[in-house]
Tab-separated table of C-alpha atoms in Angstrom:
chain	number	residue	atom	x	y	z
A	1	UNK	CA	2.037	-20.364	-9.034
A	2	UNK	CA	0.000	-21.320	-12.197
A	3	UNK	CA	-2.630	-18.989	-13.843
A	4	UNK	CA	-5.633	-20.843	-12.496
A	5	UNK	CA	-4.276	-20.354	-8.827
A	6	UNK	CA	-3.869	-16.633	-9.831
A	7	UNK	CA	-7.051	-16.331	-11.264
A	8	UNK	CA	-8.801	-18.014	-8.316
A	9	UNK	CA	-7.140	-15.656	-5.754
A	10	UNK	CA	-7.945	-12.499	-7.810
A	11	UNK	CA	-11.539	-13.627	-8.061
A	12	UNK	CA	-11.532	-13.722	-4.281
A	13	UNK	CA	-10.042	-10.169	-4.129
A	14	UNK	CA	-12.819	-9.124	-6.644
A	15	UNK	CA	-15.355	-10.561	-4.461
A	16	UNK	CA	-13.952	-8.680	-1.471
A	17	UNK	CA	-14.307	-5.434	-3.403
A	18	UNK	CA	-17.839	-6.242	-4.236
A	19	UNK	CA	-18.538	-7.087	-0.644
A	20	UNK	CA	-17.032	-3.698	0.405
A	21	UNK	CA	-19.386	-1.879	-1.836
A	22	UNK	CA	-22.340	-3.706	-0.064
A	23	UNK	CA	-20.922	-2.936	3.183
A	24	UNK	CA	-20.433	0.910	2.883
A	25	UNK	CA	-16.807	0.625	1.730
A	26	UNK	CA	-15.056	1.577	-1.712
A	27	UNK	CA	-14.818	-0.839	-4.219
A	28	UNK	CA	-11.612	-2.349	-3.487
A	29	UNK	CA	-10.449	-5.726	-2.219
A	30	UNK	CA	-7.066	-7.296	-1.405
A	31	UNK	CA	-5.543	-10.581	-0.531
A	32	UNK	CA	-1.670	-11.462	0.512
A	33	UNK	CA	-0.393	-14.848	-0.307
A	34	UNK	CA	2.699	-16.615	0.749
A	35	UNK	CA	3.985	-20.216	-0.467
A	36	UNK	CA	0.382	-20.687	-2.021
A	37	UNK	CA	-1.551	-19.824	1.187
A	38	UNK	CA	-3.808	-16.811	1.876
A	39	UNK	CA	-2.088	-14.812	4.842
A	40	UNK	CA	-4.730	-12.116	4.984
A	41	UNK	CA	-7.366	-10.607	3.032
A	42	UNK	CA	-9.438	-7.161	3.236
A	43	UNK	CA	-11.311	-4.649	1.674
A	44	UNK	CA	-11.556	-0.683	1.591
A	45	UNK	CA	-12.595	0.680	5.005
A	46	UNK	CA	-11.951	4.387	4.451
A	47	UNK	CA	-15.297	5.624	4.932
A	48	UNK	CA	-16.303	2.780	7.466
A	49	UNK	CA	-13.361	3.573	9.798
A	50	UNK	CA	-13.061	7.537	8.948
A	51	UNK	CA	-9.552	6.569	8.181
A	52	UNK	CA	-8.055	7.915	4.645
A	53	UNK	CA	-5.274	5.349	4.844
A	54	UNK	CA	-7.677	2.380	5.274
A	55	UNK	CA	-7.505	1.354	1.626
A	56	UNK	CA	-7.487	-2.330	0.786
A	57	UNK	CA	-3.802	-2.973	0.351
A	58	UNK	CA	-2.832	-1.017	3.405
A	59	UNK	CA	-5.400	-2.902	5.486
A	60	UNK	CA	-4.273	-6.410	4.186
A	61	UNK	CA	-0.486	-5.232	4.674
A	62	UNK	CA	-1.093	-4.572	8.425
A	63	UNK	CA	-3.009	-7.746	8.874
A	64	UNK	CA	-0.306	-9.899	7.016
A	65	UNK	CA	2.366	-8.347	8.855
A	66	UNK	CA	0.631	-8.824	12.397
A	67	UNK	CA	0.017	-12.500	11.374
A	68	UNK	CA	3.509	-13.177	10.289
A	69	UNK	CA	4.937	-11.276	13.151
A	70	UNK	CA	7.326	-9.388	10.743
A	71	UNK	CA	7.189	-5.795	8.866
A	72	UNK	CA	8.870	-7.616	5.979
A	73	UNK	CA	6.507	-9.465	3.798
A	74	UNK	CA	9.233	-10.612	1.472
A	75	UNK	CA	8.185	-13.812	0.104
A	76	UNK	CA	4.674	-12.704	-0.361
A	77	UNK	CA	2.502	-11.529	-3.200
A	78	UNK	CA	-0.429	-9.210	-3.313
A	79	UNK	CA	-3.697	-9.486	-5.197
A	80	UNK	CA	-5.665	-6.311	-5.653
A	81	UNK	CA	-8.739	-5.653	-7.374
A	82	UNK	CA	-7.435	-2.422	-8.715
A	83	UNK	CA	-3.986	-1.009	-9.593
A	84	UNK	CA	-2.663	0.292	-6.329
A	85	UNK	CA	-2.783	3.932	-5.635
A	86	UNK	CA	0.616	5.908	-5.013
A	87	UNK	CA	0.150	5.449	-1.174
A	88	UNK	CA	-0.540	1.584	-1.450
A	89	UNK	CA	2.190	1.145	-3.998
A	90	UNK	CA	4.657	2.982	-1.492
A	91	UNK	CA	3.599	0.750	1.098
A	92	UNK	CA	3.772	-2.217	-0.930
A	93	UNK	CA	7.444	-1.652	-1.500
A	94	UNK	CA	8.070	-0.557	2.057
A	95	UNK	CA	6.579	-4.081	2.909
A	96	UNK	CA	9.036	-5.669	0.261
A	97	UNK	CA	6.040	-7.613	-1.301
A	98	UNK	CA	7.550	-9.702	-4.139
A	99	UNK	CA	4.753	-9.439	-6.701
A	100	UNK	CA	1.462	-7.437	-7.637
A	101	UNK	CA	-1.273	-8.635	-9.304
A	102	UNK	CA	-4.294	-6.270	-10.069
A	103	UNK	CA	-7.523	-6.246	-12.006
A	104	UNK	CA	-8.954	-2.757	-12.621
A	105	UNK	CA	-6.571	-0.217	-13.837
A	106	UNK	CA	-5.951	3.301	-12.429
A	107	UNK	CA	-7.790	4.603	-15.546
A	108	UNK	CA	-10.815	2.565	-14.682
A	109	UNK	CA	-10.525	3.858	-11.211
A	110	UNK	CA	-10.612	7.358	-12.481
A	111	UNK	CA	-13.633	6.944	-14.581
A	112	UNK	CA	-15.555	6.235	-11.052
A	113	UNK	CA	-14.084	9.357	-9.367
A	114	UNK	CA	-10.954	7.639	-7.734
A	115	UNK	CA	-8.447	9.411	-9.812
A	116	UNK	CA	-4.867	9.468	-8.380
A	117	UNK	CA	-3.419	11.526	-11.431
A	118	UNK	CA	-3.153	14.506	-9.323
A	119	UNK	CA	-1.176	12.757	-6.702
A	120	UNK	CA	1.269	11.541	-9.419
A	121	UNK	CA	1.527	15.061	-10.691
A	122	UNK	CA	2.140	16.707	-7.397
A	123	UNK	CA	4.876	14.171	-6.312
A	124	UNK	CA	6.769	15.194	-9.444
A	125	UNK	CA	6.644	18.852	-8.777
A	126	UNK	CA	9.381	20.757	-6.868
A	127	UNK	CA	8.034	21.696	-3.377
A	128	UNK	CA	7.269	25.482	-4.261
A	129	UNK	CA	4.920	24.243	-7.041
A	130	UNK	CA	2.817	21.702	-5.075
A	131	UNK	CA	-0.595	22.667	-3.849
A	132	UNK	CA	0.101	21.826	-0.298
A	133	UNK	CA	2.891	24.148	0.954
A	134	UNK	CA	6.110	22.092	1.960
A	135	UNK	CA	8.234	23.683	4.725
A	136	UNK	CA	11.347	22.446	6.092
A	137	UNK	CA	12.104	23.487	9.949
A	138	UNK	CA	14.989	22.545	12.419
A	139	UNK	CA	16.950	20.190	9.911
A	140	UNK	CA	20.011	20.422	12.029
A	141	UNK	CA	18.019	19.376	15.372
A	142	UNK	CA	16.623	16.589	13.495
A	143	UNK	CA	19.527	15.326	11.709
A	144	UNK	CA	21.167	14.703	15.362
A	145	UNK	CA	18.557	11.852	15.682
A	146	UNK	CA	19.580	10.405	12.670
A	147	UNK	CA	23.096	10.306	13.901
A	148	UNK	CA	22.062	8.628	17.235
A	149	UNK	CA	20.105	5.875	15.076
A	150	UNK	CA	23.077	5.650	12.690
A	151	UNK	CA	25.550	4.925	15.581
A	152	UNK	CA	23.181	2.524	17.643
A	153	UNK	CA	24.515	-0.893	17.685
A	154	UNK	CA	21.414	-2.722	18.750
A	155	UNK	CA	18.911	-1.325	16.190
A	156	UNK	CA	16.479	-3.217	14.156
A	157	UNK	CA	17.217	-2.273	10.548
A	158	UNK	CA	14.677	-2.212	7.954
């Protein structure tokens, strides 16, 4: 896509972020495009739905996957009004989205109290040093289910 197309879509994502502010959500909007067409658009709905995962990117990934009837969004691009947080970035990778366009940076977000640096720092720590205790239980029982999955011949791999 050319620069003017990308800027047009990003302006729509920014407009969604502003709409979100005026309707009670956080200042974030996102759009997923495939083959030059908007597949899905959305904005942050964390406080509106009382759902900590209802970030703009997660919401739009869910909509696009439903619309395309696939858990893989390969061939799609995401336009987001802000650099994705760790959760959204992970979801983008899991969804196999080809490219990320963003407007505001994570430093811009931190300046208005959306600071994810703590999460990035926690991820890098060993389990024993994290602020939320991480305890492994019943690995041997759980690994048996992984063996069942590994040997299943009619599974849908992802």
